[in-house]
Every structure is written in C-alpha cells, then in structure tokens.
C-alpha cells in the first residue's frame, strides 16, 4: 500500500516527521522563529508560560516570632479582662465602685418632697441628710422643691439653696417635724 498523493496546496513534510492535520480550508500556521540563544517557550492552553521563580523557603524562626507576637497580644487582652473583673483595688473596677458609692452617698443627701432630714452646719454651708422620720435625729420634713433662685415663703421654717454645676439650681423648703 502506498500513501495517497498530497493535495495541491499543502507542502510535504520531510521523511520521518509526523504529518500535521489542519482543518479543512484553513491555511497552515507558521511558528515564529526564536532569536538565536534564547530558550524555546512552551505554550500551554493559556498561552506562553513564564519561567517559574523558585519560592523562598520560610524560616522556622519567622514562624516562631509570629506565634510569640500573637500569643502576647491575646495573653495581654485576657489578662486585662481578668484583672478588670476580679481586682477591686485598681483599674476601672475601682473607679466604678467609687462612682457607685458616690451615687449612693448622693441619694443620702438629695432629699425629695416628703423625706425627713437632719441639717448639718445650718449656719455655714448647710447639708441636708435624709433620716428616718421616726428617729430623734429628724429635724425637718422636705415640703417643697423650687426650681431656680426662688425663695421659700413664710409658711416654711427653713430653706436651703442648692447650686449644682452643669445643672439647674433649686431651693429646698422645709417644715419642722
């Protein structure tokens, strides 16, 4: 058996080279020539491939340093949370406890209408402390709270003007118990 004769427009390949099959009606594509001394680039499905750079090896010391830094950050945060929640002698827990104590103390010295009080330093800077109405310390009963710089009328036995920073002023009017 012999090979069929080549088509008129197709060049013949030298003996020993495989024949390239081209789709019918398309001209054969020529490969571009590489300049002398340059390596031939291999073409894959995405086009020419770039030469691969060798990846630098990571040092185990670098990983150890990273792990120590991460542990230090999380350890510090955990210590802060633990200290904040368990140490009443320092930090924010102490300040919050002091603020709560002051708020409780302020309730003791902030009488409302109907509360019985004992007045400390009535001639200097008077301070009305809330006491039980049945106790022997009770001197006055809070009768009215006037907003602003108003003065207590003649129906009241004693009055204290209270001026609070960043708040409105008021006057407490008392009657004897």
PDB file of N, CA and C in Angstrom, residues 45-104:
ATOM      1  N   UNK A  45      -2.307  25.708  27.408  1.00  0.00           N
ATOM      2  CA  UNK A  45      -3.641  26.124  26.998  1.00  0.00           C
ATOM      3  C   UNK A  45      -3.891  27.618  27.212  1.00  0.00           C
ATOM      4  N   UNK A  46      -3.182  28.282  28.139  1.00  0.00           N
ATOM      5  CA  UNK A  46      -3.395  29.700  28.379  1.00  0.00           C
ATOM      6  C   UNK A  46      -2.412  30.570  27.609  1.00  0.00           C
ATOM      7  N   UNK A  47      -1.522  30.058  26.859  1.00  0.00           N
ATOM      8  CA  UNK A  47      -0.550  30.853  26.134  1.00  0.00           C
ATOM      9  C   UNK A  47       0.840  30.540  26.636  1.00  0.00           C
ATOM     10  N   UNK A  48       1.795  31.425  26.343  1.00  0.00           N
ATOM     11  CA  UNK A  48       3.166  31.134  26.772  1.00  0.00           C
ATOM     12  C   UNK A  48       3.266  31.167  28.292  1.00  0.00           C
ATOM     13  N   UNK A  49       4.056  30.259  28.812  1.00  0.00           N
ATOM     14  CA  UNK A  49       4.246  30.190  30.256  1.00  0.00           C
ATOM     15  C   UNK A  49       5.500  30.956  30.633  1.00  0.00           C
ATOM     16  N   UNK A  50       5.419  31.663  31.746  1.00  0.00           N
ATOM     17  CA  UNK A  50       6.580  32.376  32.243  1.00  0.00           C
ATOM     18  C   UNK A  50       7.452  31.393  33.011  1.00  0.00           C
ATOM     19  N   UNK A  51       8.705  31.667  33.037  1.00  0.00           N
ATOM     20  CA  UNK A  51       9.558  30.780  33.833  1.00  0.00           C
ATOM     21  C   UNK A  51       9.212  30.927  35.315  1.00  0.00           C
ATOM     22  N   UNK A  52       9.192  29.829  36.023  1.00  0.00           N
ATOM     23  CA  UNK A  52       8.839  29.817  37.444  1.00  0.00           C
ATOM     24  C   UNK A  52      10.025  30.282  38.274  1.00  0.00           C
ATOM     25  N   UNK A  53       9.742  31.248  39.195  1.00  0.00           N
ATOM     26  CA  UNK A  53      10.773  31.669  40.129  1.00  0.00           C
ATOM     27  C   UNK A  53      10.781  30.688  41.288  1.00  0.00           C
ATOM     28  N   UNK A  54      11.916  30.390  41.797  1.00  0.00           N
ATOM     29  CA  UNK A  54      11.930  29.497  42.970  1.00  0.00           C
ATOM     30  C   UNK A  54      11.361  30.237  44.176  1.00  0.00           C
ATOM     31  N   UNK A  55      10.472  29.584  44.911  1.00  0.00           N
ATOM     32  CA  UNK A  55       9.865  30.163  46.098  1.00  0.00           C
ATOM     33  C   UNK A  55      10.884  30.146  47.233  1.00  0.00           C
ATOM     34  N   UNK A  56      11.042  31.303  47.929  1.00  0.00           N
ATOM     35  CA  UNK A  56      11.983  31.290  49.055  1.00  0.00           C
ATOM     36  C   UNK A  56      11.406  30.445  50.184  1.00  0.00           C
ATOM     37  N   UNK A  57      12.252  29.743  50.832  1.00  0.00           N
ATOM     38  CA  UNK A  57      11.790  28.896  51.939  1.00  0.00           C
ATOM     39  C   UNK A  57      11.608  29.764  53.171  1.00  0.00           C
ATOM     40  N   UNK A  58      10.496  29.539  53.908  1.00  0.00           N
ATOM     41  CA  UNK A  58      10.217  30.299  55.124  1.00  0.00           C
ATOM     42  C   UNK A  58      11.053  29.735  56.257  1.00  0.00           C
ATOM     43  N   UNK A  59      11.583  30.646  56.986  1.00  0.00           N
ATOM     44  CA  UNK A  59      12.419  30.262  58.110  1.00  0.00           C
ATOM     45  C   UNK A  59      11.533  29.835  59.275  1.00  0.00           C
ATOM     46  N   UNK A  60      11.875  28.769  59.976  1.00  0.00           N
ATOM     47  CA  UNK A  60      11.086  28.387  61.162  1.00  0.00           C
ATOM     48  C   UNK A  60      11.166  29.457  62.251  1.00  0.00           C
ATOM     49  N   UNK A  61      12.242  30.235  62.264  1.00  0.00           N
ATOM     50  CA  UNK A  61      12.369  31.311  63.252  1.00  0.00           C
ATOM     51  C   UNK A  61      11.316  32.386  63.016  1.00  0.00           C
ATOM     52  N   UNK A  62      10.992  32.685  61.755  1.00  0.00           N
ATOM     53  CA  UNK A  62       9.968  33.677  61.440  1.00  0.00           C
ATOM     54  C   UNK A  62       8.593  33.212  61.934  1.00  0.00           C
ATOM     55  N   UNK A  63       8.269  31.955  61.749  1.00  0.00           N
ATOM     56  CA  UNK A  63       7.009  31.417  62.256  1.00  0.00           C
ATOM     57  C   UNK A  63       6.938  31.460  63.769  1.00  0.00           C
ATOM     58  N   UNK A  64       8.056  31.195  64.422  1.00  0.00           N
ATOM     59  CA  UNK A  64       8.097  31.230  65.888  1.00  0.00           C
ATOM     60  C   UNK A  64       7.885  32.657  66.397  1.00  0.00           C
ATOM     61  N   UNK A  65       8.512  33.631  65.756  1.00  0.00           N
ATOM     62  CA  UNK A  65       8.338  35.032  66.163  1.00  0.00           C
ATOM     63  C   UNK A  65       6.891  35.467  65.979  1.00  0.00           C
ATOM     64  N   UNK A  66       6.268  35.090  64.867  1.00  0.00           N
ATOM     65  CA  UNK A  66       4.866  35.426  64.630  1.00  0.00           C
ATOM     66  C   UNK A  66       3.974  34.808  65.708  1.00  0.00           C
ATOM     67  N   UNK A  67       4.214  33.557  66.046  1.00  0.00           N
ATOM     68  CA  UNK A  67       3.404  32.887  67.068  1.00  0.00           C
ATOM     69  C   UNK A  67       3.565  33.572  68.427  1.00  0.00           C
ATOM     70  N   UNK A  68       4.782  33.983  68.772  1.00  0.00           N
ATOM     71  CA  UNK A  68       5.016  34.649  70.060  1.00  0.00           C
ATOM     72  C   UNK A  68       4.285  35.985  70.110  1.00  0.00           C
ATOM     73  N   UNK A  69       4.298  36.743  69.007  1.00  0.00           N
ATOM     74  CA  UNK A  69       3.608  38.031  68.978  1.00  0.00           C
ATOM     75  C   UNK A  69       2.107  37.838  69.134  1.00  0.00           C
ATOM     76  N   UNK A  70       1.523  36.882  68.423  1.00  0.00           N
ATOM     77  CA  UNK A  70       0.080  36.619  68.512  1.00  0.00           C
ATOM     78  C   UNK A  70      -0.292  36.190  69.926  1.00  0.00           C
ATOM     79  N   UNK A  71       0.499  35.310  70.518  1.00  0.00           N
ATOM     80  CA  UNK A  71       0.215  34.870  71.894  1.00  0.00           C
ATOM     81  C   UNK A  71       0.334  36.024  72.885  1.00  0.00           C
ATOM     82  N   UNK A  72       1.294  36.926  72.679  1.00  0.00           N
ATOM     83  CA  UNK A  72       1.450  38.065  73.581  1.00  0.00           C
ATOM     84  C   UNK A  72       0.248  38.990  73.505  1.00  0.00           C
ATOM     85  N   UNK A  73      -0.267  39.240  72.307  1.00  0.00           N
ATOM     86  CA  UNK A  73      -1.430  40.116  72.162  1.00  0.00           C
ATOM     87  C   UNK A  73      -2.653  39.501  72.834  1.00  0.00           C
ATOM     88  N   UNK A  74      -2.940  38.237  72.545  1.00  0.00           N
ATOM     89  CA  UNK A  74      -4.108  37.594  73.150  1.00  0.00           C
ATOM     90  C   UNK A  74      -3.930  37.403  74.648  1.00  0.00           C
ATOM     91  N   UNK A  75      -2.725  37.098  75.089  1.00  0.00           N
ATOM     92  CA  UNK A  75      -2.473  36.952  76.527  1.00  0.00           C
ATOM     93  C   UNK A  75      -2.670  38.260  77.268  1.00  0.00           C
ATOM     94  N   UNK A  76      -2.200  39.358  76.681  1.00  0.00           N
ATOM     95  CA  UNK A  76      -2.385  40.671  77.307  1.00  0.00           C
ATOM     96  C   UNK A  76      -3.853  41.042  77.403  1.00  0.00           C
ATOM     97  N   UNK A  77      -4.603  40.767  76.341  1.00  0.00           N
ATOM     98  CA  UNK A  77      -6.039  41.071  76.368  1.00  0.00           C
ATOM     99  C   UNK A  77      -6.753  40.220  77.421  1.00  0.00           C
ATOM    100  N   UNK A  78      -6.400  38.956  77.512  1.00  0.00           N
ATOM    101  CA  UNK A  78      -7.027  38.077  78.510  1.00  0.00           C
ATOM    102  C   UNK A  78      -6.689  38.537  79.929  1.00  0.00           C
ATOM    103  N   UNK A  79      -5.440  38.936  80.169  1.00  0.00           N
ATOM    104  CA  UNK A  79      -5.059  39.412  81.491  1.00  0.00           C
ATOM    105  C   UNK A  79      -5.828  40.672  81.850  1.00  0.00           C
ATOM    106  N   UNK A  80      -5.970  41.598  80.899  1.00  0.00           N
ATOM    107  CA  UNK A  80      -6.698  42.836  81.150  1.00  0.00           C
ATOM    108  C   UNK A  80      -8.146  42.540  81.546  1.00  0.00           C
ATOM    109  N   UNK A  81      -8.807  41.658  80.818  1.00  0.00           N
ATOM    110  CA  UNK A  81     -10.202  41.317  81.126  1.00  0.00           C
ATOM    111  C   UNK A  81     -10.290  40.656  82.490  1.00  0.00           C
ATOM    112  N   UNK A  82      -9.381  39.735  82.793  1.00  0.00           N
ATOM    113  CA  UNK A  82      -9.391  39.055  84.095  1.00  0.00           C
ATOM    114  C   UNK A  82      -9.164  40.056  85.218  1.00  0.00           C
ATOM    115  N   UNK A  83      -8.169  40.943  85.063  1.00  0.00           N
ATOM    116  CA  UNK A  83      -7.868  41.920  86.102  1.00  0.00           C
ATOM    117  C   UNK A  83      -9.023  42.897  86.285  1.00  0.00           C
ATOM    118  N   UNK A  84      -9.635  43.314  85.206  1.00  0.00           N
ATOM    119  CA  UNK A  84     -10.764  44.241  85.263  1.00  0.00           C
ATOM    120  C   UNK A  84     -11.930  43.639  86.051  1.00  0.00           C
ATOM    121  N   UNK A  85     -12.170  42.360  85.872  1.00  0.00           N
ATOM    122  CA  UNK A  85     -13.320  41.724  86.505  1.00  0.00           C
ATOM    123  C   UNK A  85     -13.044  41.216  87.916  1.00  0.00           C
ATOM    124  N   UNK A  86     -11.782  41.067  88.304  1.00  0.00           N
ATOM    125  CA  UNK A  86     -11.513  40.461  89.606  1.00  0.00           C
ATOM    126  C   UNK A  86     -10.789  41.358  90.589  1.00  0.00           C
ATOM    127  N   UNK A  87     -10.178  42.445  90.169  1.00  0.00           N
ATOM    128  CA  UNK A  87      -9.370  43.265  91.062  1.00  0.00           C
ATOM    129  C   UNK A  87     -10.141  44.523  91.472  1.00  0.00           C
ATOM    130  N   UNK A  88     -10.676  44.578  92.686  1.00  0.00           N
ATOM    131  CA  UNK A  88     -11.422  45.765  93.117  1.00  0.00           C
ATOM    132  C   UNK A  88     -10.511  46.906  93.590  1.00  0.00           C
ATOM    133  N   UNK A  89      -9.197  46.680  93.672  1.00  0.00           N
ATOM    134  CA  UNK A  89      -8.290  47.691  94.217  1.00  0.00           C
ATOM    135  C   UNK A  89      -7.612  48.540  93.152  1.00  0.00           C
ATOM    136  N   UNK A  90      -7.880  48.314  91.907  1.00  0.00           N
ATOM    137  CA  UNK A  90      -7.213  49.105  90.883  1.00  0.00           C
ATOM    138  C   UNK A  90      -7.968  49.057  89.572  1.00  0.00           C
ATOM    139  N   UNK A  91      -7.589  49.904  88.686  1.00  0.00           N
ATOM    140  CA  UNK A  91      -8.178  49.903  87.358  1.00  0.00           C
ATOM    141  C   UNK A  91      -9.589  50.451  87.344  1.00  0.00           C
ATOM    142  N   UNK A  92     -10.308  50.084  86.329  1.00  0.00           N
ATOM    143  CA  UNK A  92     -11.661  50.613  86.133  1.00  0.00           C
ATOM    144  C   UNK A  92     -12.656  50.070  87.148  1.00  0.00           C
ATOM    145  N   UNK A  93     -12.434  48.869  87.633  1.00  0.00           N
ATOM    146  CA  UNK A  93     -13.365  48.301  88.610  1.00  0.00           C
ATOM    147  C   UNK A  93     -13.397  49.169  89.872  1.00  0.00           C
ATOM    148  N   UNK A  94     -12.227  49.669  90.289  1.00  0.00           N
ATOM    149  CA  UNK A  94     -12.170  50.516  91.478  1.00  0.00           C
ATOM    150  C   UNK A  94     -12.896  51.840  91.226  1.00  0.00           C
ATOM    151  N   UNK A  95     -12.690  52.423  90.047  1.00  0.00           N
ATOM    152  CA  UNK A  95     -13.347  53.688  89.732  1.00  0.00           C
ATOM    153  C   UNK A  95     -14.861  53.519  89.664  1.00  0.00           C
ATOM    154  N   UNK A  96     -15.310  52.420  89.081  1.00  0.00           N
ATOM    155  CA  UNK A  96     -16.753  52.179  89.003  1.00  0.00           C
ATOM    156  C   UNK A  96     -17.351  51.966  90.386  1.00  0.00           C
ATOM    157  N   UNK A  97     -16.622  51.273  91.258  1.00  0.00           N
ATOM    158  CA  UNK A  97     -17.114  51.066  92.623  1.00  0.00           C
ATOM    159  C   UNK A  97     -17.191  52.400  93.365  1.00  0.00           C
ATOM    160  N   UNK A  98     -16.199  53.275  93.158  1.00  0.00           N
ATOM    161  CA  UNK A  98     -16.211  54.588  93.814  1.00  0.00           C
ATOM    162  C   UNK A  98     -17.365  55.441  93.290  1.00  0.00           C
ATOM    163  N   UNK A  99     -17.626  55.376  91.983  1.00  0.00           N
ATOM    164  CA  UNK A  99     -18.745  56.130  91.423  1.00  0.00           C
ATOM    165  C   UNK A  99     -20.076  55.625  91.971  1.00  0.00           C
ATOM    166  N   UNK A 100     -20.202  54.309  92.119  1.00  0.00           N
ATOM    167  CA  UNK A 100     -21.432  53.751  92.677  1.00  0.00           C
ATOM    168  C   UNK A 100     -21.607  54.182  94.133  1.00  0.00           C
ATOM    169  N   UNK A 101     -20.517  54.217  94.879  1.00  0.00           N
ATOM    170  CA  UNK A 101     -20.590  54.650  96.280  1.00  0.00           C
ATOM    171  C   UNK A 101     -20.983  56.126  96.362  1.00  0.00           C
ATOM    172  N   UNK A 102     -20.406  56.951  95.458  1.00  0.00           N
ATOM    173  CA  UNK A 102     -20.766  58.373  95.453  1.00  0.00           C
ATOM    174  C   UNK A 102     -22.232  58.563  95.080  1.00  0.00           C
ATOM    175  N   UNK A 103     -22.709  57.774  94.132  1.00  0.00           N
ATOM    176  CA  UNK A 103     -24.118  57.885  93.743  1.00  0.00           C
ATOM    177  C   UNK A 103     -25.014  57.509  94.919  1.00  0.00           C
ATOM    178  N   UNK A 104     -24.628  56.479  95.650  1.00  0.00           N
ATOM    179  CA  UNK A 104     -25.405  56.076  96.823  1.00  0.00           C
ATOM    180  C   UNK A 104     -25.335  57.162  97.895  1.00  0.00           C
TER     181      UNK A 104
END
